[in-house]
XYZ file of C-alpha atoms in Angstrom:
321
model
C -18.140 16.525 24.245
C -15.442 15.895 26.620
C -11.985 14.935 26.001
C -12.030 10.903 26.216
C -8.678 9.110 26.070
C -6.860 8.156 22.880
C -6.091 4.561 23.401
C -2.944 3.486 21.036
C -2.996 -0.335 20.005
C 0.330 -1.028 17.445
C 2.492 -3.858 16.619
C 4.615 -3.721 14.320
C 7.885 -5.299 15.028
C 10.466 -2.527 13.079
C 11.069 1.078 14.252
C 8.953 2.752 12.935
C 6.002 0.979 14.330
C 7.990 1.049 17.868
C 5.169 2.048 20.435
C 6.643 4.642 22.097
C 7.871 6.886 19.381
C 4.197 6.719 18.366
C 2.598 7.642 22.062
C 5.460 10.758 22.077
C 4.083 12.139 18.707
C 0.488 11.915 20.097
C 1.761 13.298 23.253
C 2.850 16.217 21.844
C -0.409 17.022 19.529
C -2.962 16.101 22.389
C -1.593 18.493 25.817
C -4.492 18.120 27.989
C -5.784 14.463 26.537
C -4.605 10.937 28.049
C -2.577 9.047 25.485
C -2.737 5.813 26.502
C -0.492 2.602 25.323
C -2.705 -0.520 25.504
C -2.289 -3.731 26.974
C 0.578 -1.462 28.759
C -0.476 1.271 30.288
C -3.235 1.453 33.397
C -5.671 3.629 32.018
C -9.523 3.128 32.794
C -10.614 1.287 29.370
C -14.330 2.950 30.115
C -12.200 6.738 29.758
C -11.342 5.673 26.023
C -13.111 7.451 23.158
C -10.764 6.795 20.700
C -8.293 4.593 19.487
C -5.800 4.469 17.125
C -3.877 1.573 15.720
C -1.704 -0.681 13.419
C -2.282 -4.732 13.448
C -4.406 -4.820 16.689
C -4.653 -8.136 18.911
C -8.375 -8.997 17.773
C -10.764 -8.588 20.748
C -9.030 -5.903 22.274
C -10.907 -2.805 20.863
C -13.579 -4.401 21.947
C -12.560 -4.004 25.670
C -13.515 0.125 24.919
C -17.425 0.454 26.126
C -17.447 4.196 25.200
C -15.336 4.262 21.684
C -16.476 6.565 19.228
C -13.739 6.093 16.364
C -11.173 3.402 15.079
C -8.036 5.204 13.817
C -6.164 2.906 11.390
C -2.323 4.332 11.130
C -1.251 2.533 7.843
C -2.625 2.198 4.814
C -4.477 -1.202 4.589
C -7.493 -1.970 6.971
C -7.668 -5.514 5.965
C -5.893 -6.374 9.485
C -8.448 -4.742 11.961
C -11.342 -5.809 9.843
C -10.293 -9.456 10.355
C -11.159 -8.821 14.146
C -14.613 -10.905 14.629
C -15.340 -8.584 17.264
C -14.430 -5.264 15.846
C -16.747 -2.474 17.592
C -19.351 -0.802 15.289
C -18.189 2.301 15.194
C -16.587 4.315 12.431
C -13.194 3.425 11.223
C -10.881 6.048 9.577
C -8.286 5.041 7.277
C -5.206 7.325 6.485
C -5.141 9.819 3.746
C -2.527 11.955 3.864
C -0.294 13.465 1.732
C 2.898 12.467 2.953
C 2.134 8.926 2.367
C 0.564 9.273 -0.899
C 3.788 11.438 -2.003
C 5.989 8.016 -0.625
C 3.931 5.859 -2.770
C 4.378 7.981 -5.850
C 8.033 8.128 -5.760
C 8.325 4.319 -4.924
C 5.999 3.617 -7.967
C 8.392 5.988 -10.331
C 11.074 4.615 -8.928
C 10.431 1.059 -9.567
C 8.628 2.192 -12.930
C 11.938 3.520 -14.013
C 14.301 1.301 -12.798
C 12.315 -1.454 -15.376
C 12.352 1.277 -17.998
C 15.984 1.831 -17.847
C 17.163 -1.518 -17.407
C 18.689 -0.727 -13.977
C 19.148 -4.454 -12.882
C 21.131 -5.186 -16.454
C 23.475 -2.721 -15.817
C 23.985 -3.182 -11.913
C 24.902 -6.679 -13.399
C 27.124 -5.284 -16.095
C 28.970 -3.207 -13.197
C 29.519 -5.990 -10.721
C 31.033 -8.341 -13.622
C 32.871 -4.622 -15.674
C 31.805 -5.437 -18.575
C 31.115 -2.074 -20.515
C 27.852 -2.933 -23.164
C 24.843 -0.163 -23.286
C 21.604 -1.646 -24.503
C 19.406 0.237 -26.956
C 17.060 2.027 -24.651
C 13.526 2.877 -25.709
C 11.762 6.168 -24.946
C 8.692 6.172 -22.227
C 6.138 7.150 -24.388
C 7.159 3.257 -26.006
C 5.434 1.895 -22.108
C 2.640 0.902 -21.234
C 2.093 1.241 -17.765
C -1.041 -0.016 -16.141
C -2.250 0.902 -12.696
C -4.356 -1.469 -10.797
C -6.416 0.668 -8.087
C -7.258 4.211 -8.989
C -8.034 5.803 -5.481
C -5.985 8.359 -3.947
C -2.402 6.480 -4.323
C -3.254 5.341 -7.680
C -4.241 8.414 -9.145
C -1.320 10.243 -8.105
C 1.254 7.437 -9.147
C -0.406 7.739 -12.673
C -0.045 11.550 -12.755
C 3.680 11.356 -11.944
C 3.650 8.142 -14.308
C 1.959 10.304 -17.693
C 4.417 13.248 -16.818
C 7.192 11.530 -17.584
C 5.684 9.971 -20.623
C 4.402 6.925 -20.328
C 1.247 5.729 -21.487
C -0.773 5.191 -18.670
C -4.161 3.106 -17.597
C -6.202 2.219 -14.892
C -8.455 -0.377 -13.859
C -10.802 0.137 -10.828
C -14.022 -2.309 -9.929
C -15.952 0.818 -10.045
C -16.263 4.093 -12.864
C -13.428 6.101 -12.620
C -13.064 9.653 -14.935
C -9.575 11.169 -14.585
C -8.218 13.485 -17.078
C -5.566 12.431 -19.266
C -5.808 9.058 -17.812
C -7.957 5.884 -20.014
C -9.734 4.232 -17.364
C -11.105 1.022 -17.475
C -13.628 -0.565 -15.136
C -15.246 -3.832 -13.985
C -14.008 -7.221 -14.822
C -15.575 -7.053 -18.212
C -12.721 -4.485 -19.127
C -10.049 -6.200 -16.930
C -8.786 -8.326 -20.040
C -8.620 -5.672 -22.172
C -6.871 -3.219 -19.805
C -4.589 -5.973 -19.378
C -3.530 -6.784 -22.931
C -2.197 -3.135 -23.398
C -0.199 -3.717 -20.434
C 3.709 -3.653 -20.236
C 4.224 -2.828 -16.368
C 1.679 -3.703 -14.017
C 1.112 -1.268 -10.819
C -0.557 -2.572 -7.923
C -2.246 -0.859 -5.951
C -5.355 -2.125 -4.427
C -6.798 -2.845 -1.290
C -7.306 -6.319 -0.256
C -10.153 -7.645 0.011
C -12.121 -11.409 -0.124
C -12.404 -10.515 -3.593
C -9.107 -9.568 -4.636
C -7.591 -11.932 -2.283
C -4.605 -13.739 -4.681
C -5.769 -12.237 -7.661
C -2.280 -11.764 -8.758
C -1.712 -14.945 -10.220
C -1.001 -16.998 -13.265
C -4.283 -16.314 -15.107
C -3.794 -12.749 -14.790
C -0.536 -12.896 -15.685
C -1.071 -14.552 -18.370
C -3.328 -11.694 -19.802
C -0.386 -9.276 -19.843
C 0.764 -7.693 -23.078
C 3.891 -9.657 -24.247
C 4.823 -7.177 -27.256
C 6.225 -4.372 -25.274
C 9.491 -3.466 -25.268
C 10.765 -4.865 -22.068
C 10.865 -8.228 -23.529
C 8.094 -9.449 -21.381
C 6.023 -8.236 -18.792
C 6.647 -6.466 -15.386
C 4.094 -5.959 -11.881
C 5.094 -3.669 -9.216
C 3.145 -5.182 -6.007
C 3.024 -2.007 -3.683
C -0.497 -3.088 -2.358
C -1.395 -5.890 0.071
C 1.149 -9.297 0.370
C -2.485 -11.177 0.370
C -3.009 -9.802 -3.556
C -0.548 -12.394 -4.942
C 0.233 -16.161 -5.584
C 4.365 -16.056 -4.732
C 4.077 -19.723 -5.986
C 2.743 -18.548 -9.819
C 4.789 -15.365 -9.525
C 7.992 -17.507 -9.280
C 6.710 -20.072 -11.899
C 5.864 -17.142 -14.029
C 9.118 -15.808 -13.852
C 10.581 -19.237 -14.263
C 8.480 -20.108 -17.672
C 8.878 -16.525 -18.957
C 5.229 -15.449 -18.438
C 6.681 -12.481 -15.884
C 9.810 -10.672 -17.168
C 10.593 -9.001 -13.452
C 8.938 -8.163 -10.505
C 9.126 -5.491 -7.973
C 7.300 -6.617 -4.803
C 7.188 -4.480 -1.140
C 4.612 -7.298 0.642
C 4.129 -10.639 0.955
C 2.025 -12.983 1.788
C 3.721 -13.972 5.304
C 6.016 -10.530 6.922
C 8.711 -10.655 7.097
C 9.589 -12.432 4.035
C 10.559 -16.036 5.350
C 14.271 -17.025 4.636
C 13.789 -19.760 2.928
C 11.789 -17.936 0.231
C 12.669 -18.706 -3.228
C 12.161 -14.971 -4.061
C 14.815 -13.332 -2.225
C 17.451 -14.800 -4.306
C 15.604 -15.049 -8.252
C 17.582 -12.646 -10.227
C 14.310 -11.458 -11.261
C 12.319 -9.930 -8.209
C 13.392 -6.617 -6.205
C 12.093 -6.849 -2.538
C 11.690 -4.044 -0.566
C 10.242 -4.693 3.136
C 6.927 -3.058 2.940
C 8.535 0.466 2.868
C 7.415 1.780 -0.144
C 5.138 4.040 1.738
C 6.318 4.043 5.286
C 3.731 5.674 7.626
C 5.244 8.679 9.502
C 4.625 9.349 13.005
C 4.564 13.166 12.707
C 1.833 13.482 9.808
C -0.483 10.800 10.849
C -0.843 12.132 14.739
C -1.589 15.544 13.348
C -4.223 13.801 10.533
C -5.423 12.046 13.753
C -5.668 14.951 15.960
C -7.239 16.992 13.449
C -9.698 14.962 12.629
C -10.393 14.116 16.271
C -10.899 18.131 17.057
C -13.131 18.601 13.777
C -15.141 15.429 15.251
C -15.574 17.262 18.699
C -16.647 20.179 17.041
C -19.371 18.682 15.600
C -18.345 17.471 12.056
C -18.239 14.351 10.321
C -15.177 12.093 10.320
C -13.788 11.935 6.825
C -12.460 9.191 5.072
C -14.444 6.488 6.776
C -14.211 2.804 5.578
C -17.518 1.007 3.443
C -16.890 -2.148 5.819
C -19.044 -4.124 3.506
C -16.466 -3.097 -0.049
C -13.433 -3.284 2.563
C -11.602 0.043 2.386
């Protein structure tokens, strides 16, 4: 096979999704291969084989006669399978290490920070008032994990090593050791109801499109002892209703909430949630693609496709990730 073009399609809008620092790391792995920034750069579109990318104008892969492989560089694919006129060819989606190791220590973080009552005593600092709460043990939490593929499973590991209790839900059969798994939305309501913090980590897709909302809030355990119920949103900003989150949190349905995306990015300023004394916001960081590990996870699995093997981690385009 010869050595087509990698064609690099990204917006992003913050550094780390700045074009160039991506086409230097794919410079580096790919010596005698054209790396090729599109709309930008004048490279013949019939040279591309590949293409790798992050929020892609829609139409424009479909500019590439002779692709062979869609290389999604984050961790959602909902944005390029949007594009009514996405080629039919295979598209990979990232799963690597280094990102699943970022998701795990956002989730512990977060998971902890709940736990421990961080935001009552960043409160009791800014106003120095000295007054420890009782604080409970882990193995006292219920922690819930919504999405049990690679991110989830390892966020529950780190989770049940601490000591928490710790569930999953997943639409389809799941075994993991050490880990109760339930499956299928006849065992969503009862996952739920043992539930103290919510984890969220599932792909988006038109069925789980704002499925975080009041009625599945509402299913949350309330007897935990948090005082109330908390979700971690570290999936897709299209997951959740920010209208019945706030209401939740207003009525006491939600006790917190720790969300990293939205349903419009960036988070608009007028948003009620960046000022509720209730929600932590990070912006969609809590696994931050890095340039270095996902051009050599490209590259290798570029080479292993040129030498005649199969591209792993390909995406079921008809269950969305």
């Amino acid at each position: 096979m010869s050595k087509g073009a990698l064609a690099l399609l990204i917006s992003g809008g913050t550094d780390n999704w700045a074009p160039d620092r991506w086409k230097l790391r794919f410079n580096q792995k790919f010596k005698d291969r054209d790396v090729a920034l599109f709309p930008a750069d004048a490279t013949d579109p019939d040279a591309v084989d590949y293409a790798a990318v992050w929020q892609p104008e829609p139409g424009l892969l479909r500019t590439f006669p002779n692709l062979k492989a869609i290389f999604n560089l984050g961790a959602g694919v909902d944005a390029v399978l949007q594009d009514p006129l996405l080629p039919a060819v295979p598209l990979v989606r990232v799963a690597d290490d280094d990102l699943t190791s970022r998701m795990t220590e956002y989730v512990v973080m977060h998971t902890l920070m709940h736990h421990r009552q961080q935001a009552y005593l960043a409160d009791c600092q800014r106003t120095r008032v000295w007054a420890p709460r009782v604080q409970w043990p882990a193995r006292a939490v219920r922690v819930g994990i919504l999405g049990m593929g690679v991110l989830g499973r390892q966020a529950a590991f780190a989770l049940r090593e601490i000591g928490f209790q710790v569930a999953g839900w997943s639409k389809r059969a799941k075994s993991i050791d050490g880990i109760q798994c339930y499956v299928g939305s006849g065992q969503l309501s009862a996952f739920l109801a043992r539930t103290d913090i919510l984890v969220v980590l599932l792909p988006l897709t038109p069925e789980t499109r704002g499925f975080l909302a009041r009625n599945l809030f509402e299913q949350l355990a309330n007897d935990g002892p948090l005082g109330g119920p908390v979700v971690i949103n570290a999936g897709r900003g299209g997951l959740q209703n920010e209208r019945d989150i706030v209401a939740c949190l207003e009525d006491g349905t939600l006790k917190a909430v720790t969300l990293d995306v939205f349903e419009r990015e960036p988070l608009p300023s007028d948003s009620p949630l960046w000022a509720h004394p209730a929600v932590t916001i990070s912006p969609h960081n809590a696994a931050d693609t890095d340039p270095d590990s996902i051009a050599s996870y490209v590259a290798t699995q570029i080479l292993s496709f040129e030498a005649g093997r199969p591209l792993q981690n390909v995406v079921d385009r008809q269950r969305g990730y």
